[in-house]
Amino acid sequence: MENTLEKTDLALLFEEQVTLSDFVEYGFSMQDLVNGERIPEEGAHFDIYFEGNLIGEKINGKISGVDYLEVRADGRFFLDLHANILTDDGAQIQVTETGINDNGTLKLNIEFHTNDKRYSWLNRTQVLGLGTVDFNTGQAIVKGYSL
């Protein structure tokens, strides 16, 4: 039996441009990580605070939050972001992003929650986030695609 994948059309929903504003380190520094120091056998954890803009055809606003980053000893990065969007028209939207960072390339599953009727469509929208992060400059860009 042949396995086939259906073609999925991705539609650009928004672009997120954020600045990494603060790092909480737990005994292994972000600078050590950037410098290529050997990751401890227990792995490393960082709380990375960020803020920036989210721009799209149907949604625009400010985003801020924290990534509870886990870096495993084998060098794999697992992201667990919790954020808030304050839209330009005053809506509050909760954001959860999980995924991986593979050598600066971000691959994310993004979920939303709001009770604001203007944006309730987001509660049912599956979003794939693709982007990049540069720990040296503290900049990250993610494009969110609805499936």
PDB file of C-alpha atoms in Angstrom:
ATOM      1  CA  MET A   1       0.000   0.000   0.000  1.00  0.00           C
ATOM      2  CA  GLU A   2       1.436   3.317  -1.059  1.00  0.00           C
ATOM      3  CA  ASN A   3       1.611   6.113   1.511  1.00  0.00           C
ATOM      4  CA  THR A   4       0.654   9.478   0.039  1.00  0.00           C
ATOM      5  CA  LEU A   5       0.480  12.908   1.608  1.00  0.00           C
ATOM      6  CA  GLU A   6      -2.169  15.355   0.596  1.00  0.00           C
ATOM      7  CA  LYS A   7      -1.002  18.772  -0.481  1.00  0.00           C
ATOM      8  CA  THR A   8      -1.633  21.285   2.291  1.00  0.00           C
ATOM      9  CA  ASP A   9      -1.895  24.941   1.420  1.00  0.00           C
ATOM     10  CA  LEU A  10      -0.271  27.178   3.990  1.00  0.00           C
ATOM     11  CA  ALA A  11      -1.540  30.742   4.291  1.00  0.00           C
ATOM     12  CA  LEU A  12       0.633  33.414   5.899  1.00  0.00           C
ATOM     13  CA  LEU A  13      -1.268  34.666   8.931  1.00  0.00           C
ATOM     14  CA  PHE A  14       1.321  36.960  10.548  1.00  0.00           C
ATOM     15  CA  GLU A  15       4.984  37.808  11.029  1.00  0.00           C
ATOM     16  CA  GLU A  16       6.319  38.086  14.553  1.00  0.00           C
ATOM     17  CA  GLN A  17       9.473  40.157  15.155  1.00  0.00           C
ATOM     18  CA  VAL A  18      10.763  40.033  18.708  1.00  0.00           C
ATOM     19  CA  THR A  19      13.743  41.075  20.763  1.00  0.00           C
ATOM     20  CA  LEU A  20      15.049  38.770  23.476  1.00  0.00           C
ATOM     21  CA  SER A  21      15.024  41.145  26.434  1.00  0.00           C
ATOM     22  CA  ASP A  22      16.231  39.142  29.447  1.00  0.00           C
ATOM     23  CA  PHE A  23      17.682  35.729  30.301  1.00  0.00           C
ATOM     24  CA  VAL A  24      17.374  33.809  33.554  1.00  0.00           C
ATOM     25  CA  GLU A  25      20.147  31.221  33.755  1.00  0.00           C
ATOM     26  CA  TYR A  26      20.382  28.215  36.069  1.00  0.00           C
ATOM     27  CA  GLY A  27      24.107  27.595  36.482  1.00  0.00           C
ATOM     28  CA  PHE A  28      25.039  27.454  32.789  1.00  0.00           C
ATOM     29  CA  SER A  29      25.118  30.782  30.992  1.00  0.00           C
ATOM     30  CA  MET A  30      23.645  31.759  27.650  1.00  0.00           C
ATOM     31  CA  GLN A  31      27.094  33.125  26.776  1.00  0.00           C
ATOM     32  CA  ASP A  32      28.581  29.654  27.397  1.00  0.00           C
ATOM     33  CA  LEU A  33      25.950  28.204  25.077  1.00  0.00           C
ATOM     34  CA  VAL A  34      26.631  30.808  22.361  1.00  0.00           C
ATOM     35  CA  ASN A  35      30.389  30.210  22.716  1.00  0.00           C
ATOM     36  CA  GLY A  36      29.908  26.477  22.088  1.00  0.00           C
ATOM     37  CA  GLU A  37      30.794  25.319  25.600  1.00  0.00           C
ATOM     38  CA  ARG A  38      29.904  21.716  26.353  1.00  0.00           C
ATOM     39  CA  ILE A  39      26.340  21.463  27.627  1.00  0.00           C
ATOM     40  CA  PRO A  40      26.155  19.865  31.094  1.00  0.00           C
ATOM     41  CA  GLU A  41      25.089  16.238  31.300  1.00  0.00           C
ATOM     42  CA  GLU A  42      21.863  17.384  33.014  1.00  0.00           C
ATOM     43  CA  GLY A  43      21.129  19.776  30.167  1.00  0.00           C
ATOM     44  CA  ALA A  44      20.498  23.472  30.652  1.00  0.00           C
ATOM     45  CA  HIS A  45      17.429  25.589  31.223  1.00  0.00           C
ATOM     46  CA  PHE A  46      16.821  29.244  30.458  1.00  0.00           C
ATOM     47  CA  ASP A  47      13.885  31.584  30.885  1.00  0.00           C
ATOM     48  CA  ILE A  48      14.093  33.908  27.878  1.00  0.00           C
ATOM     49  CA  TYR A  49      11.860  36.963  27.985  1.00  0.00           C
ATOM     50  CA  PHE A  50      10.879  38.589  24.708  1.00  0.00           C
ATOM     51  CA  GLU A  51       8.756  41.380  23.303  1.00  0.00           C
ATOM     52  CA  GLY A  52       7.969  42.731  19.886  1.00  0.00           C
ATOM     53  CA  ASN A  53       5.399  43.146  17.156  1.00  0.00           C
ATOM     54  CA  LEU A  54       3.013  40.822  15.407  1.00  0.00           C
ATOM     55  CA  ILE A  55       1.912  42.018  11.967  1.00  0.00           C
ATOM     56  CA  GLY A  56      -0.647  40.413   9.672  1.00  0.00           C
ATOM     57  CA  GLU A  57      -3.644  40.997   7.472  1.00  0.00           C
ATOM     58  CA  LYS A  58      -6.147  39.945  10.155  1.00  0.00           C
ATOM     59  CA  ILE A  59      -4.150  40.519  13.353  1.00  0.00           C
ATOM     60  CA  ASN A  60      -1.724  43.217  14.501  1.00  0.00           C
ATOM     61  CA  GLY A  61      -0.379  44.034  17.919  1.00  0.00           C
ATOM     62  CA  LYS A  62       2.319  43.749  20.548  1.00  0.00           C
ATOM     63  CA  ILE A  63       3.512  40.362  21.775  1.00  0.00           C
ATOM     64  CA  SER A  64       5.409  39.681  24.979  1.00  0.00           C
ATOM     65  CA  GLY A  65       6.202  36.557  26.935  1.00  0.00           C
ATOM     66  CA  VAL A  66       8.763  34.029  28.067  1.00  0.00           C
ATOM     67  CA  ASP A  67      10.311  30.912  26.541  1.00  0.00           C
ATOM     68  CA  TYR A  68      11.133  28.193  29.077  1.00  0.00           C
ATOM     69  CA  LEU A  69      13.951  26.824  26.915  1.00  0.00           C
ATOM     70  CA  GLU A  70      15.382  23.360  27.584  1.00  0.00           C
ATOM     71  CA  VAL A  71      18.715  22.512  25.992  1.00  0.00           C
ATOM     72  CA  ARG A  72      19.552  18.839  26.256  1.00  0.00           C
ATOM     73  CA  ALA A  73      23.070  17.493  26.606  1.00  0.00           C
ATOM     74  CA  ASP A  74      22.895  16.227  23.012  1.00  0.00           C
ATOM     75  CA  GLY A  75      22.407  19.834  21.852  1.00  0.00           C
ATOM     76  CA  ARG A  76      18.682  19.611  21.084  1.00  0.00           C
ATOM     77  CA  PHE A  77      16.684  22.755  21.912  1.00  0.00           C
ATOM     78  CA  PHE A  78      13.046  22.422  23.060  1.00  0.00           C
ATOM     79  CA  LEU A  79      10.930  25.560  23.208  1.00  0.00           C
ATOM     80  CA  ASP A  80       7.962  26.169  25.503  1.00  0.00           C
ATOM     81  CA  LEU A  81       6.744  29.745  24.988  1.00  0.00           C
ATOM     82  CA  HIS A  82       3.926  31.457  26.845  1.00  0.00           C
ATOM     83  CA  ALA A  83       2.939  34.887  25.636  1.00  0.00           C
ATOM     84  CA  ASN A  84       0.268  37.537  25.354  1.00  0.00           C
ATOM     85  CA  ILE A  85      -0.792  39.540  22.331  1.00  0.00           C
ATOM     86  CA  LEU A  86      -2.391  42.929  22.892  1.00  0.00           C
ATOM     87  CA  THR A  87      -3.926  43.733  19.526  1.00  0.00           C
ATOM     88  CA  ASP A  88      -3.956  47.248  18.113  1.00  0.00           C
ATOM     89  CA  ASP A  89      -7.715  47.311  18.722  1.00  0.00           C
ATOM     90  CA  GLY A  90      -7.419  46.269  22.393  1.00  0.00           C
ATOM     91  CA  ALA A  91      -8.026  42.500  22.417  1.00  0.00           C
ATOM     92  CA  GLN A  92      -6.025  40.221  24.724  1.00  0.00           C
ATOM     93  CA  ILE A  93      -4.941  36.898  23.217  1.00  0.00           C
ATOM     94  CA  GLN A  94      -3.080  34.126  25.031  1.00  0.00           C
ATOM     95  CA  VAL A  95      -0.389  32.366  22.972  1.00  0.00           C
ATOM     96  CA  THR A  96       1.327  29.017  23.543  1.00  0.00           C
ATOM     97  CA  GLU A  97       4.179  27.927  21.266  1.00  0.00           C
ATOM     98  CA  THR A  98       6.011  24.608  21.464  1.00  0.00           C
ATOM     99  CA  GLY A  99       8.679  23.292  19.164  1.00  0.00           C
ATOM    100  CA  ILE A 100      12.369  23.056  18.436  1.00  0.00           C
ATOM    101  CA  ASN A 101      15.311  25.281  17.623  1.00  0.00           C
ATOM    102  CA  ASP A 102      17.590  23.512  15.158  1.00  0.00           C
ATOM    103  CA  ASN A 103      20.773  25.601  14.719  1.00  0.00           C
ATOM    104  CA  GLY A 104      18.842  28.861  14.807  1.00  0.00           C
ATOM    105  CA  THR A 105      15.910  27.593  12.726  1.00  0.00           C
ATOM    106  CA  LEU A 106      12.623  27.615  14.637  1.00  0.00           C
ATOM    107  CA  LYS A 107       9.805  25.129  14.007  1.00  0.00           C
ATOM    108  CA  LEU A 108       6.749  25.775  16.169  1.00  0.00           C
ATOM    109  CA  ASN A 109       3.194  24.681  16.831  1.00  0.00           C
ATOM    110  CA  ILE A 110       1.265  27.815  17.861  1.00  0.00           C
ATOM    111  CA  GLU A 111      -2.059  27.835  19.727  1.00  0.00           C
ATOM    112  CA  PHE A 112      -4.242  30.759  20.771  1.00  0.00           C
ATOM    113  CA  HIS A 113      -6.996  31.452  23.262  1.00  0.00           C
ATOM    114  CA  THR A 114      -9.245  34.471  23.573  1.00  0.00           C
ATOM    115  CA  ASN A 115     -12.830  35.195  24.520  1.00  0.00           C
ATOM    116  CA  ASP A 116     -12.849  38.318  22.361  1.00  0.00           C
ATOM    117  CA  LYS A 117     -15.394  37.547  19.632  1.00  0.00           C
ATOM    118  CA  ARG A 118     -13.396  39.521  17.030  1.00  0.00           C
ATOM    119  CA  TYR A 119     -10.548  36.997  17.329  1.00  0.00           C
ATOM    120  CA  SER A 120     -12.341  33.798  18.393  1.00  0.00           C
ATOM    121  CA  TRP A 121     -11.484  32.305  14.987  1.00  0.00           C
ATOM    122  CA  LEU A 122      -7.905  31.971  16.312  1.00  0.00           C
ATOM    123  CA  ASN A 123      -9.075  29.461  18.941  1.00  0.00           C
ATOM    124  CA  ARG A 124      -9.789  27.001  16.122  1.00  0.00           C
ATOM    125  CA  THR A 125      -6.827  27.818  13.898  1.00  0.00           C
ATOM    126  CA  GLN A 126      -3.816  25.521  13.796  1.00  0.00           C
ATOM    127  CA  VAL A 127      -0.707  27.589  13.148  1.00  0.00           C
ATOM    128  CA  LEU A 128       2.744  26.430  12.058  1.00  0.00           C
ATOM    129  CA  GLY A 129       5.509  28.861  12.980  1.00  0.00           C
ATOM    130  CA  LEU A 130       8.734  28.929  10.967  1.00  0.00           C
ATOM    131  CA  GLY A 131      11.534  31.333  11.683  1.00  0.00           C
ATOM    132  CA  THR A 132      14.990  32.108  12.949  1.00  0.00           C
ATOM    133  CA  VAL A 133      16.636  33.234  16.170  1.00  0.00           C
ATOM    134  CA  ASP A 134      20.061  34.746  16.733  1.00  0.00           C
ATOM    135  CA  PHE A 135      21.194  34.649  20.362  1.00  0.00           C
ATOM    136  CA  ASN A 136      24.131  36.958  19.529  1.00  0.00           C
ATOM    137  CA  THR A 137      21.873  39.797  18.369  1.00  0.00           C
ATOM    138  CA  GLY A 138      18.870  38.868  20.501  1.00  0.00           C
ATOM    139  CA  GLN A 139      16.518  38.954  17.516  1.00  0.00           C
ATOM    140  CA  ALA A 140      13.943  36.417  16.379  1.00  0.00           C
ATOM    141  CA  ILE A 141      11.540  36.407  13.446  1.00  0.00           C
ATOM    142  CA  VAL A 142       8.705  33.907  13.083  1.00  0.00           C
ATOM    143  CA  LYS A 143       6.158  33.649  10.290  1.00  0.00           C
ATOM    144  CA  GLY A 144       2.880  32.038  11.330  1.00  0.00           C
ATOM    145  CA  TYR A 145       1.072  29.968   8.712  1.00  0.00           C
ATOM    146  CA  SER A 146      -2.491  28.723   9.163  1.00  0.00           C
ATOM    147  CA  LEU A 147      -3.105  25.165   8.028  1.00  0.00           C
TER     148      LEU A 147
END
